[in-house]
PDB file of C-alpha atoms in Angstrom:
ATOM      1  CA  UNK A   1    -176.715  59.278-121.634  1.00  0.00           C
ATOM      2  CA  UNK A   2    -174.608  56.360-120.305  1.00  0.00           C
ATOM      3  CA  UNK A   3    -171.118  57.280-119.119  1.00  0.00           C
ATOM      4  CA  UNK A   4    -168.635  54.671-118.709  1.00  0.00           C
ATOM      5  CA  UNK A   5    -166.131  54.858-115.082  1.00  0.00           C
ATOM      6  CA  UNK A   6    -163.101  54.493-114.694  1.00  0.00           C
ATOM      7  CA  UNK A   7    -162.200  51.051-113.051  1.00  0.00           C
ATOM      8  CA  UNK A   8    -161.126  51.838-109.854  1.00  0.00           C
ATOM      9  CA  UNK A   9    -160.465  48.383-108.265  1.00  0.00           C
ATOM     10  CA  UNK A  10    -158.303  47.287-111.391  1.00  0.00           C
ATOM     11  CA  UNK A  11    -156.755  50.771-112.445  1.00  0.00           C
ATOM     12  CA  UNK A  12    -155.648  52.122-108.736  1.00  0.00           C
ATOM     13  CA  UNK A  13    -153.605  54.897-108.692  1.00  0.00           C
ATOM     14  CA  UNK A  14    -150.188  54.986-106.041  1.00  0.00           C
ATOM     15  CA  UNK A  15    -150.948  58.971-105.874  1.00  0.00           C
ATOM     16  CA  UNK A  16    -153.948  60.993-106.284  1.00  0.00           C
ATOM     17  CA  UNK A  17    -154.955  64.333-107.352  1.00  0.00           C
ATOM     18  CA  UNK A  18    -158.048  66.581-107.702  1.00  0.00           C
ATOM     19  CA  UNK A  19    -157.714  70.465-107.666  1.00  0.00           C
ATOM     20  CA  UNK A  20    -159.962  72.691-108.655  1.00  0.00           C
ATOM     21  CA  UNK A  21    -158.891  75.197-111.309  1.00  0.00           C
ATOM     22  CA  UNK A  22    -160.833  78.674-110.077  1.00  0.00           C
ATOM     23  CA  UNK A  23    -161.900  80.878-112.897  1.00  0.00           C
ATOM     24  CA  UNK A  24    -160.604  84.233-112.349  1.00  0.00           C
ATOM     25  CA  UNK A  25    -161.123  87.431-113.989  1.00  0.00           C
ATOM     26  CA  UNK A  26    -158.628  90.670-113.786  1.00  0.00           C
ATOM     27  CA  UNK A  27    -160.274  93.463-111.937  1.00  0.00           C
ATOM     28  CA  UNK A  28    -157.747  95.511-114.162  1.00  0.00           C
ATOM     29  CA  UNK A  29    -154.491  97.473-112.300  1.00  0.00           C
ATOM     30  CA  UNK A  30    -154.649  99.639-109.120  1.00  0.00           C
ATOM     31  CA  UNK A  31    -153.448 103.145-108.812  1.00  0.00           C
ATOM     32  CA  UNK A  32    -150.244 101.084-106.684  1.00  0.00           C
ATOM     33  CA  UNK A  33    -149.676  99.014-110.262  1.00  0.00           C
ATOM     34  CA  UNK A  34    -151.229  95.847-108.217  1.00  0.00           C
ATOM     35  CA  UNK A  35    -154.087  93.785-110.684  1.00  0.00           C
ATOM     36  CA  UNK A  36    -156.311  92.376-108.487  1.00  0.00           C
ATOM     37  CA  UNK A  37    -157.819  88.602-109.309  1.00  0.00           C
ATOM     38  CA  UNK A  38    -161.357  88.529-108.824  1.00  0.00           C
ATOM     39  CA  UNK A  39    -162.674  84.692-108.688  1.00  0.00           C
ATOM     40  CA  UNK A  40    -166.111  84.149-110.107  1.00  0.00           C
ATOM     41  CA  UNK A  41    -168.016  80.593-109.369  1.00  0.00           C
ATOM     42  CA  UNK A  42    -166.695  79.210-112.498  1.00  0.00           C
ATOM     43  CA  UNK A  43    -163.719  76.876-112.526  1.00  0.00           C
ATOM     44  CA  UNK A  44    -163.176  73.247-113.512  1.00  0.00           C
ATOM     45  CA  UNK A  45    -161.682  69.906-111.917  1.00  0.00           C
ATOM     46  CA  UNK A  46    -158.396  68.613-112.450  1.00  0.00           C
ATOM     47  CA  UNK A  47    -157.521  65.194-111.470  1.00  0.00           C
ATOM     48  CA  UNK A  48    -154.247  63.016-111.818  1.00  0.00           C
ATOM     49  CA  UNK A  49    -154.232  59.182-111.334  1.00  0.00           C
ATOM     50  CA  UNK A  50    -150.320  58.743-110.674  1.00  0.00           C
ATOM     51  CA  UNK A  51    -148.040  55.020-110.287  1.00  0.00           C
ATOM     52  CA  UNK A  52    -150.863  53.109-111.654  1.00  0.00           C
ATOM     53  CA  UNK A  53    -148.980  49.137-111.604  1.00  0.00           C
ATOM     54  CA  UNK A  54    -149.420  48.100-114.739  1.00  0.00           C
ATOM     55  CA  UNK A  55    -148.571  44.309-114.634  1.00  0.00           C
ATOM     56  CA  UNK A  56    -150.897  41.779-115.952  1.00  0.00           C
ATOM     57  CA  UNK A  57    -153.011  41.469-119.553  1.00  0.00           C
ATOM     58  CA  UNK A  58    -156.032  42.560-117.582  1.00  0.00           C
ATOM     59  CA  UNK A  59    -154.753  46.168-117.113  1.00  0.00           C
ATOM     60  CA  UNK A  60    -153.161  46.633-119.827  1.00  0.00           C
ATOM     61  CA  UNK A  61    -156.121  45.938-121.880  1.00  0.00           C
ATOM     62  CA  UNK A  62    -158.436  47.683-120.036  1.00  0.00           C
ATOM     63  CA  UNK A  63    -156.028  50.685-119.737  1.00  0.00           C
ATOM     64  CA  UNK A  64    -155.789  50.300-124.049  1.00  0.00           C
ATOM     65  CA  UNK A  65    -159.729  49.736-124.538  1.00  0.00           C
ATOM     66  CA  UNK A  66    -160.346  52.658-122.376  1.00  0.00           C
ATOM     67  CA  UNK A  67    -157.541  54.625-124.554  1.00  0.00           C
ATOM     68  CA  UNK A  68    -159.368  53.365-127.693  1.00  0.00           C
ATOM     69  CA  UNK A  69    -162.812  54.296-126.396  1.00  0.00           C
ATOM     70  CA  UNK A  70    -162.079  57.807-125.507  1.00  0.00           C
ATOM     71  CA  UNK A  71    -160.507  58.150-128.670  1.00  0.00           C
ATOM     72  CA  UNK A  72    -158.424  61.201-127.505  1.00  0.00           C
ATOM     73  CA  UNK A  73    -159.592  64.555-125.620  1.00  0.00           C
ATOM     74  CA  UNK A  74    -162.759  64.800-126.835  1.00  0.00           C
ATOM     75  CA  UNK A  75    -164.368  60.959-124.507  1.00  0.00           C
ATOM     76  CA  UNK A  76    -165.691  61.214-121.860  1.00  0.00           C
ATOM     77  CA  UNK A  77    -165.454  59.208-118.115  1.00  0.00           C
ATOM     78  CA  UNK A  78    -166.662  59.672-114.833  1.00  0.00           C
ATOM     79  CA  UNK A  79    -163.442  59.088-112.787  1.00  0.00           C
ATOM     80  CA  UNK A  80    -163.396  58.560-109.081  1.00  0.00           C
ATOM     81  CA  UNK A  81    -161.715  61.355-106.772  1.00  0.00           C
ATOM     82  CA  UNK A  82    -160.884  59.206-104.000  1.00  0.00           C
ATOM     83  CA  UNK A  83    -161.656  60.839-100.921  1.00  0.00           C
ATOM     84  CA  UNK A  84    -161.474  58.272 -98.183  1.00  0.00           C
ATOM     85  CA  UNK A  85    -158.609  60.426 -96.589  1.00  0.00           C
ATOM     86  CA  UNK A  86    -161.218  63.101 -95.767  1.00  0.00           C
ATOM     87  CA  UNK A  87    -164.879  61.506 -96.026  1.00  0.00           C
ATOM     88  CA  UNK A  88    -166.739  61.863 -93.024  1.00  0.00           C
ATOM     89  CA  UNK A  89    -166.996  58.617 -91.912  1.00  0.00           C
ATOM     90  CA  UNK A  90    -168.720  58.029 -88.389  1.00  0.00           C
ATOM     91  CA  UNK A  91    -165.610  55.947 -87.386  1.00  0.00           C
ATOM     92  CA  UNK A  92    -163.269  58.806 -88.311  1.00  0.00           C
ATOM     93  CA  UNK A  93    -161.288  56.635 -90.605  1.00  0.00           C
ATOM     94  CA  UNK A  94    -161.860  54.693 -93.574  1.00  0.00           C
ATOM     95  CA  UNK A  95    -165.132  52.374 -93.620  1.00  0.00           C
ATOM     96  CA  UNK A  96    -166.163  49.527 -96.487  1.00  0.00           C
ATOM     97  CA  UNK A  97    -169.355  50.118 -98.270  1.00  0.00           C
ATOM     98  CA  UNK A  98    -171.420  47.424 -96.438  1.00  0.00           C
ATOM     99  CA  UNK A  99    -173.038  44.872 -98.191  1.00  0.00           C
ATOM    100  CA  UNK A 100    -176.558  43.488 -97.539  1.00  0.00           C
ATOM    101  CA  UNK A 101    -179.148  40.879 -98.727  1.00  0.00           C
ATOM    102  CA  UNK A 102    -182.240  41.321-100.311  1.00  0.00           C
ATOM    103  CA  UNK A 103    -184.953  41.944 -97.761  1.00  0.00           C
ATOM    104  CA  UNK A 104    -185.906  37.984 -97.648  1.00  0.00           C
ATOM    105  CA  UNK A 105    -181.884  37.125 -96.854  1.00  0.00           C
ATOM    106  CA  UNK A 106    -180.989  36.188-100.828  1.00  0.00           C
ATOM    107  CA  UNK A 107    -178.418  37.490-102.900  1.00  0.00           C
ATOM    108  CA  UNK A 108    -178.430  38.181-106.921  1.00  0.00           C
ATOM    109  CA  UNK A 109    -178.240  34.845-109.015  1.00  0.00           C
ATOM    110  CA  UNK A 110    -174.570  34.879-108.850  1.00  0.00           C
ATOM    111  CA  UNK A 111    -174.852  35.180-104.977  1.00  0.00           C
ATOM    112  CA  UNK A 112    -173.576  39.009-104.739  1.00  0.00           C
ATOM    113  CA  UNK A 113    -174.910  41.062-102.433  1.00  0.00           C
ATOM    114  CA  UNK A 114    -176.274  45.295-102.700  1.00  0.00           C
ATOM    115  CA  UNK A 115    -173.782  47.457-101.825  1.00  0.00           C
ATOM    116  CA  UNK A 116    -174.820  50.158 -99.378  1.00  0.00           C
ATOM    117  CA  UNK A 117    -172.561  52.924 -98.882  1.00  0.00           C
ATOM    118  CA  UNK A 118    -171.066  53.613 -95.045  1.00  0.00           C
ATOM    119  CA  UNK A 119    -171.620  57.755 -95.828  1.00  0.00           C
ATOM    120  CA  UNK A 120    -175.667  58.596 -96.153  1.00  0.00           C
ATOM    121  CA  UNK A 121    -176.441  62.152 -97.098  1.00  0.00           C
ATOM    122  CA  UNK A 122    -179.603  63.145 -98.682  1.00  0.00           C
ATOM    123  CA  UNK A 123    -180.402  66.605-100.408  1.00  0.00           C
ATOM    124  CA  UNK A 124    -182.680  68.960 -98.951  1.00  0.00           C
ATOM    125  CA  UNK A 125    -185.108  71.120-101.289  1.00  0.00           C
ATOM    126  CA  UNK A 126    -184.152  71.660-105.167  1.00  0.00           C
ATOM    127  CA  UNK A 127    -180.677  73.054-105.335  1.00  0.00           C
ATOM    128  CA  UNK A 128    -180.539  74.808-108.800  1.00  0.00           C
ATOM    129  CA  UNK A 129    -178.026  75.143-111.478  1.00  0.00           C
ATOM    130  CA  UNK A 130    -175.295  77.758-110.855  1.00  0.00           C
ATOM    131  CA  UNK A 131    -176.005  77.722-106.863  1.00  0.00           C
ATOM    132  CA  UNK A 132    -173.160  77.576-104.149  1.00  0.00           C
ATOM    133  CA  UNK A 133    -175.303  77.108-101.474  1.00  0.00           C
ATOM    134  CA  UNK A 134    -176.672  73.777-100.384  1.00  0.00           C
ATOM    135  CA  UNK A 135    -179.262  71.991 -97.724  1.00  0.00           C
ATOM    136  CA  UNK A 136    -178.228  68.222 -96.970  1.00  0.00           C
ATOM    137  CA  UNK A 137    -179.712  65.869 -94.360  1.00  0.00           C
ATOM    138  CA  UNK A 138    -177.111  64.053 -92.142  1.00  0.00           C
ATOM    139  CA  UNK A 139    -178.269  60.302 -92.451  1.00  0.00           C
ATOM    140  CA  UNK A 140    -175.333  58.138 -91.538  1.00  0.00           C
ATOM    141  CA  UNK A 141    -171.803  59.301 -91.288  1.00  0.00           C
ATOM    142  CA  UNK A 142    -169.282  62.565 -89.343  1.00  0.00           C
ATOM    143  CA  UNK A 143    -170.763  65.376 -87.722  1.00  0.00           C
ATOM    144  CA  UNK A 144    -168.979  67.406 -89.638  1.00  0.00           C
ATOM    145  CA  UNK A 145    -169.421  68.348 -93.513  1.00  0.00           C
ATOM    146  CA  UNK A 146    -167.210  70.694 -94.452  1.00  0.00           C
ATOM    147  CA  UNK A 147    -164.074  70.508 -96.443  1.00  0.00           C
ATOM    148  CA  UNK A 148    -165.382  67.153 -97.729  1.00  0.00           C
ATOM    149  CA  UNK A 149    -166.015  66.137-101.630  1.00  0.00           C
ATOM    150  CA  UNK A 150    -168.897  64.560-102.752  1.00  0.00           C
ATOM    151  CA  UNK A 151    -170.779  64.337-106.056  1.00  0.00           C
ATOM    152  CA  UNK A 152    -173.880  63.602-107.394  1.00  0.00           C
ATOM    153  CA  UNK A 153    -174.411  62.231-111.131  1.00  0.00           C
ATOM    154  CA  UNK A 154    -170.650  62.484-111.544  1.00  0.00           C
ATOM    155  CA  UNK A 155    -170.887  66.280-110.871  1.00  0.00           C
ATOM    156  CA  UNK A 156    -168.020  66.605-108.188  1.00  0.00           C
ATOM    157  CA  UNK A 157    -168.540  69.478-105.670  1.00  0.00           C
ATOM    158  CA  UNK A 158    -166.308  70.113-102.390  1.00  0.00           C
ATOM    159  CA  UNK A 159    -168.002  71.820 -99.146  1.00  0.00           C
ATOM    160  CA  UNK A 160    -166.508  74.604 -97.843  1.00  0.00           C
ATOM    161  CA  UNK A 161    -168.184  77.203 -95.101  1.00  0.00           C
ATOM    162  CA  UNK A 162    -170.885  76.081 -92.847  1.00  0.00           C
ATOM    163  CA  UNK A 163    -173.832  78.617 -92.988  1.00  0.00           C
ATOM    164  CA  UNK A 164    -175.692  76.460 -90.644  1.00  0.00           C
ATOM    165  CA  UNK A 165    -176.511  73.862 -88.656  1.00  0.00           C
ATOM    166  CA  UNK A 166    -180.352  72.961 -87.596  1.00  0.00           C
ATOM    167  CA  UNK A 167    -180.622  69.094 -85.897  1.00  0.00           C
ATOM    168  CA  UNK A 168    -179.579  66.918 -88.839  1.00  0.00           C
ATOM    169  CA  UNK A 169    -179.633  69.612 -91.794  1.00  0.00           C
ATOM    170  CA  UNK A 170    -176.508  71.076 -92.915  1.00  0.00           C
ATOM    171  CA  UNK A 171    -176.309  74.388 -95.122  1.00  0.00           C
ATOM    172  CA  UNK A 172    -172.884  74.593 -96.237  1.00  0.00           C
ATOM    173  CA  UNK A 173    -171.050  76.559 -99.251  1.00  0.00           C
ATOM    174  CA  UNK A 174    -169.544  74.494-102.033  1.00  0.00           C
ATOM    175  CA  UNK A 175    -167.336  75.098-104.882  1.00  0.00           C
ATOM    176  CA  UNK A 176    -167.508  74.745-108.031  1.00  0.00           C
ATOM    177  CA  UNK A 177    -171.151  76.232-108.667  1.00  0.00           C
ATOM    178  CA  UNK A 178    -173.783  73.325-109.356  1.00  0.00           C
ATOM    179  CA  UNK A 179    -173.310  71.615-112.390  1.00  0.00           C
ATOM    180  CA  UNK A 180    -176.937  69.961-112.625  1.00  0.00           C
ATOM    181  CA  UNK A 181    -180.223  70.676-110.847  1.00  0.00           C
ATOM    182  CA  UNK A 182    -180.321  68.390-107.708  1.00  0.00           C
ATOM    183  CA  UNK A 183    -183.715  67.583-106.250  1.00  0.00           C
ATOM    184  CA  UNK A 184    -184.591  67.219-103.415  1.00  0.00           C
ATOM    185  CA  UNK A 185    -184.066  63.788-101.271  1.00  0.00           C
ATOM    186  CA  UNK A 186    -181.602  63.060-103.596  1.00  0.00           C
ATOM    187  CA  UNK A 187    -178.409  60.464-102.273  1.00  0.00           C
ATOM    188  CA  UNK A 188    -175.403  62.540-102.754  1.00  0.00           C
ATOM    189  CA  UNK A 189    -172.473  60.465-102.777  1.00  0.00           C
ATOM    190  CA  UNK A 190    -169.721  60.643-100.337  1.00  0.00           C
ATOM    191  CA  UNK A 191    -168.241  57.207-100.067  1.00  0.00           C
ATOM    192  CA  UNK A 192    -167.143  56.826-104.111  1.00  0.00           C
ATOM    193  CA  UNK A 193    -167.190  60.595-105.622  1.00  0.00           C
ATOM    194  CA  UNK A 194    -166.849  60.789-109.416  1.00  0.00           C
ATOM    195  CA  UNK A 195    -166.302  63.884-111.833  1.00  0.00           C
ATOM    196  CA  UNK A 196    -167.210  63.659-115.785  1.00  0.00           C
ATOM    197  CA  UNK A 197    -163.907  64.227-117.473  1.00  0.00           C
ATOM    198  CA  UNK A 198    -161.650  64.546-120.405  1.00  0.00           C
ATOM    199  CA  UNK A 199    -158.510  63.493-120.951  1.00  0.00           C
ATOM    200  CA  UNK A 200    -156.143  66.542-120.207  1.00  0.00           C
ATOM    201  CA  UNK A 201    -153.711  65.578-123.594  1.00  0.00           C
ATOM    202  CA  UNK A 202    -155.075  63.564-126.785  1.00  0.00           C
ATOM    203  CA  UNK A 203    -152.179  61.595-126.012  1.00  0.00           C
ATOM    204  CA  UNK A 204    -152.604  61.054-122.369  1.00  0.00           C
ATOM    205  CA  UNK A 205    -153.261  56.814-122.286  1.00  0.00           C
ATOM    206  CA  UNK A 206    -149.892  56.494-123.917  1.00  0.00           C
ATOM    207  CA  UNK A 207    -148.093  53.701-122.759  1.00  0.00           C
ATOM    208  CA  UNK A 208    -144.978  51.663-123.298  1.00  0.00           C
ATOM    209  CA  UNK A 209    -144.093  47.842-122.418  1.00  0.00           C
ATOM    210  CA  UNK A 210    -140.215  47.117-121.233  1.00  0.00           C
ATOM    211  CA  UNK A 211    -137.997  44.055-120.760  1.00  0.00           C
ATOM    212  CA  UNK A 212    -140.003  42.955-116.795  1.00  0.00           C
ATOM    213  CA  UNK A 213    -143.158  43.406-118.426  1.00  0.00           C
ATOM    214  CA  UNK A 214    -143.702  45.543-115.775  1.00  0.00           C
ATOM    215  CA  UNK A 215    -144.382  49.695-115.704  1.00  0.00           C
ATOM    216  CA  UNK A 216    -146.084  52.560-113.601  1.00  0.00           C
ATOM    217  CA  UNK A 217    -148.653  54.428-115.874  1.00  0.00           C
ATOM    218  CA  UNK A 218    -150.333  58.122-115.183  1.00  0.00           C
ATOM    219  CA  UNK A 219    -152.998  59.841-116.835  1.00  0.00           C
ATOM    220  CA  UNK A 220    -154.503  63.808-116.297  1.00  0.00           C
ATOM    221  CA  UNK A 221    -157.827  64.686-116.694  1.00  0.00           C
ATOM    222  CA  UNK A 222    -159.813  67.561-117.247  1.00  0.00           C
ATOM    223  CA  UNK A 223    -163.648  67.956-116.488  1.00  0.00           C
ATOM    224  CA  UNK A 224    -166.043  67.923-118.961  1.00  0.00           C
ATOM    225  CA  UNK A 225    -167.667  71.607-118.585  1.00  0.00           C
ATOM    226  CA  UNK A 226    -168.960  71.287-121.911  1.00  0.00           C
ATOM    227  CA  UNK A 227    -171.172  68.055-121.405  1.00  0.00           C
ATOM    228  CA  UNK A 228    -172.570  70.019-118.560  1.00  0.00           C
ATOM    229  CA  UNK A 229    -173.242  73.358-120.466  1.00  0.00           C
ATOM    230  CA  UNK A 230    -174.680  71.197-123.263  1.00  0.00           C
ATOM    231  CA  UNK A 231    -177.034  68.871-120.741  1.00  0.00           C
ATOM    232  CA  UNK A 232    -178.102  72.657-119.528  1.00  0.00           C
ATOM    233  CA  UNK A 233    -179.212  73.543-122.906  1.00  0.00           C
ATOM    234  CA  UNK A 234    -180.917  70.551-123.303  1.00  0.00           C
ATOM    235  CA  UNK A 235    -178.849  69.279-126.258  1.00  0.00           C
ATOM    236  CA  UNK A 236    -178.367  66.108-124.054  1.00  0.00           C
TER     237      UNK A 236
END
């Protein structure tokens, strides 16, 4: 199933946001009166596009066909959770993706070029639905993988603990627990992460026009944990 993404290079945000939302359960009251919060591996993504410039027909009719498509809460979008701040990037600071030829020096028929992302990190063995464990193979990019986002078929994961290190393999803990089976060799991406979302309100993509023709939009999102339970199931 096709999911459309967000525009990033016409709808840029001026502030960004993605927090995850742990799922906690009460571990019911102490003899002290305390209640312990016990956090499972279930939680969800929030993210907030903020200060969006919103001058020019082009964004404001993308902005209202995207509105129209999603049709309220229920439409989906895979929307980008910028992370150049933190991506480990050989340089240690923010790199282009690169762009490169076919292998006999041409470009498509309208003379673009692939992209090829600056970050390369491959999967190591199947890591299976529900894990918070995974392998990854250091290709291209930091020596250093934790406390980094990345996602992988717009399932958006962020690396926490290292469990180990073994030449160019990383075993690291991530949160939230793994959406979607990912094979192995699979190209996890680090350059552009994306989550599947919702929008957090029905009402979310309102917007207004005033007198400049000029205005600052935001929007909240929510991810999608039902497409995911539903792809699990096999009902996608």
């Amino acid at each position: 199933m096709a999911i459309i993404v967000w525009p990033e290079a016409l709808l840029s945000p001026l502030e960004f946001r993605a927090h995850l939302v742990p799922f906690t359960r009460s571990g019911g009251r102490t003899l002290g009166g305390l209640m312990p919060s016990i956090r499972t591996d279930l939680g969800h993504w929030r993210i907030e596009l903020g200060g969006i410039p919103m001058h020019g027909q082009a964004k404001l009719r993308t902005w209202d066909a995207i509105d129209s498509y999603l049709g309220g809460s229920s439409g989906r979008i895979a929307v980008p959770a910028w992370s150049m701040d933190s991506a480990p990037y050989s340089s240690g600071k923010e790199e282009p993706l690169v762009l490169l030829p076919h292998s006999d020096g041409s470009s498509f028929s309208d003379g673009s070029l692939y992209q090829q992302n600056a970050i390369s990190v491959a999967s190591v063995g199947a890591t299976a639905i529900g894990a918070t464990v995974i392998s990854m193979r250091l290709i291209n990019g930091a020596a250093d993988l934790s406390g980094v986002r990345f996602s992988y078929n717009h399932a958006l994961y962020k690396t926490g603990q290292v469990v180990s290190v073994e030449d160019d393999i990383w075993t690291v803990r991530i949160t939230p627990s793994v959406r979607e089976l990912i094979p192995p060799g699979a190209d996890l991406e680090f350059d552009r992460p994306t989550c599947v979302c919702n929008l957090a309100e029905n009402d979310g993509m309102q917007r207004s026009m005033n007198a400049d023709r000029f205005e600052r939009a935001s929007v909240s999102f929510v991810e999608d944990t039902f497409y995911w339970n539903q792809l699990a199931m096999g009902l996608l």
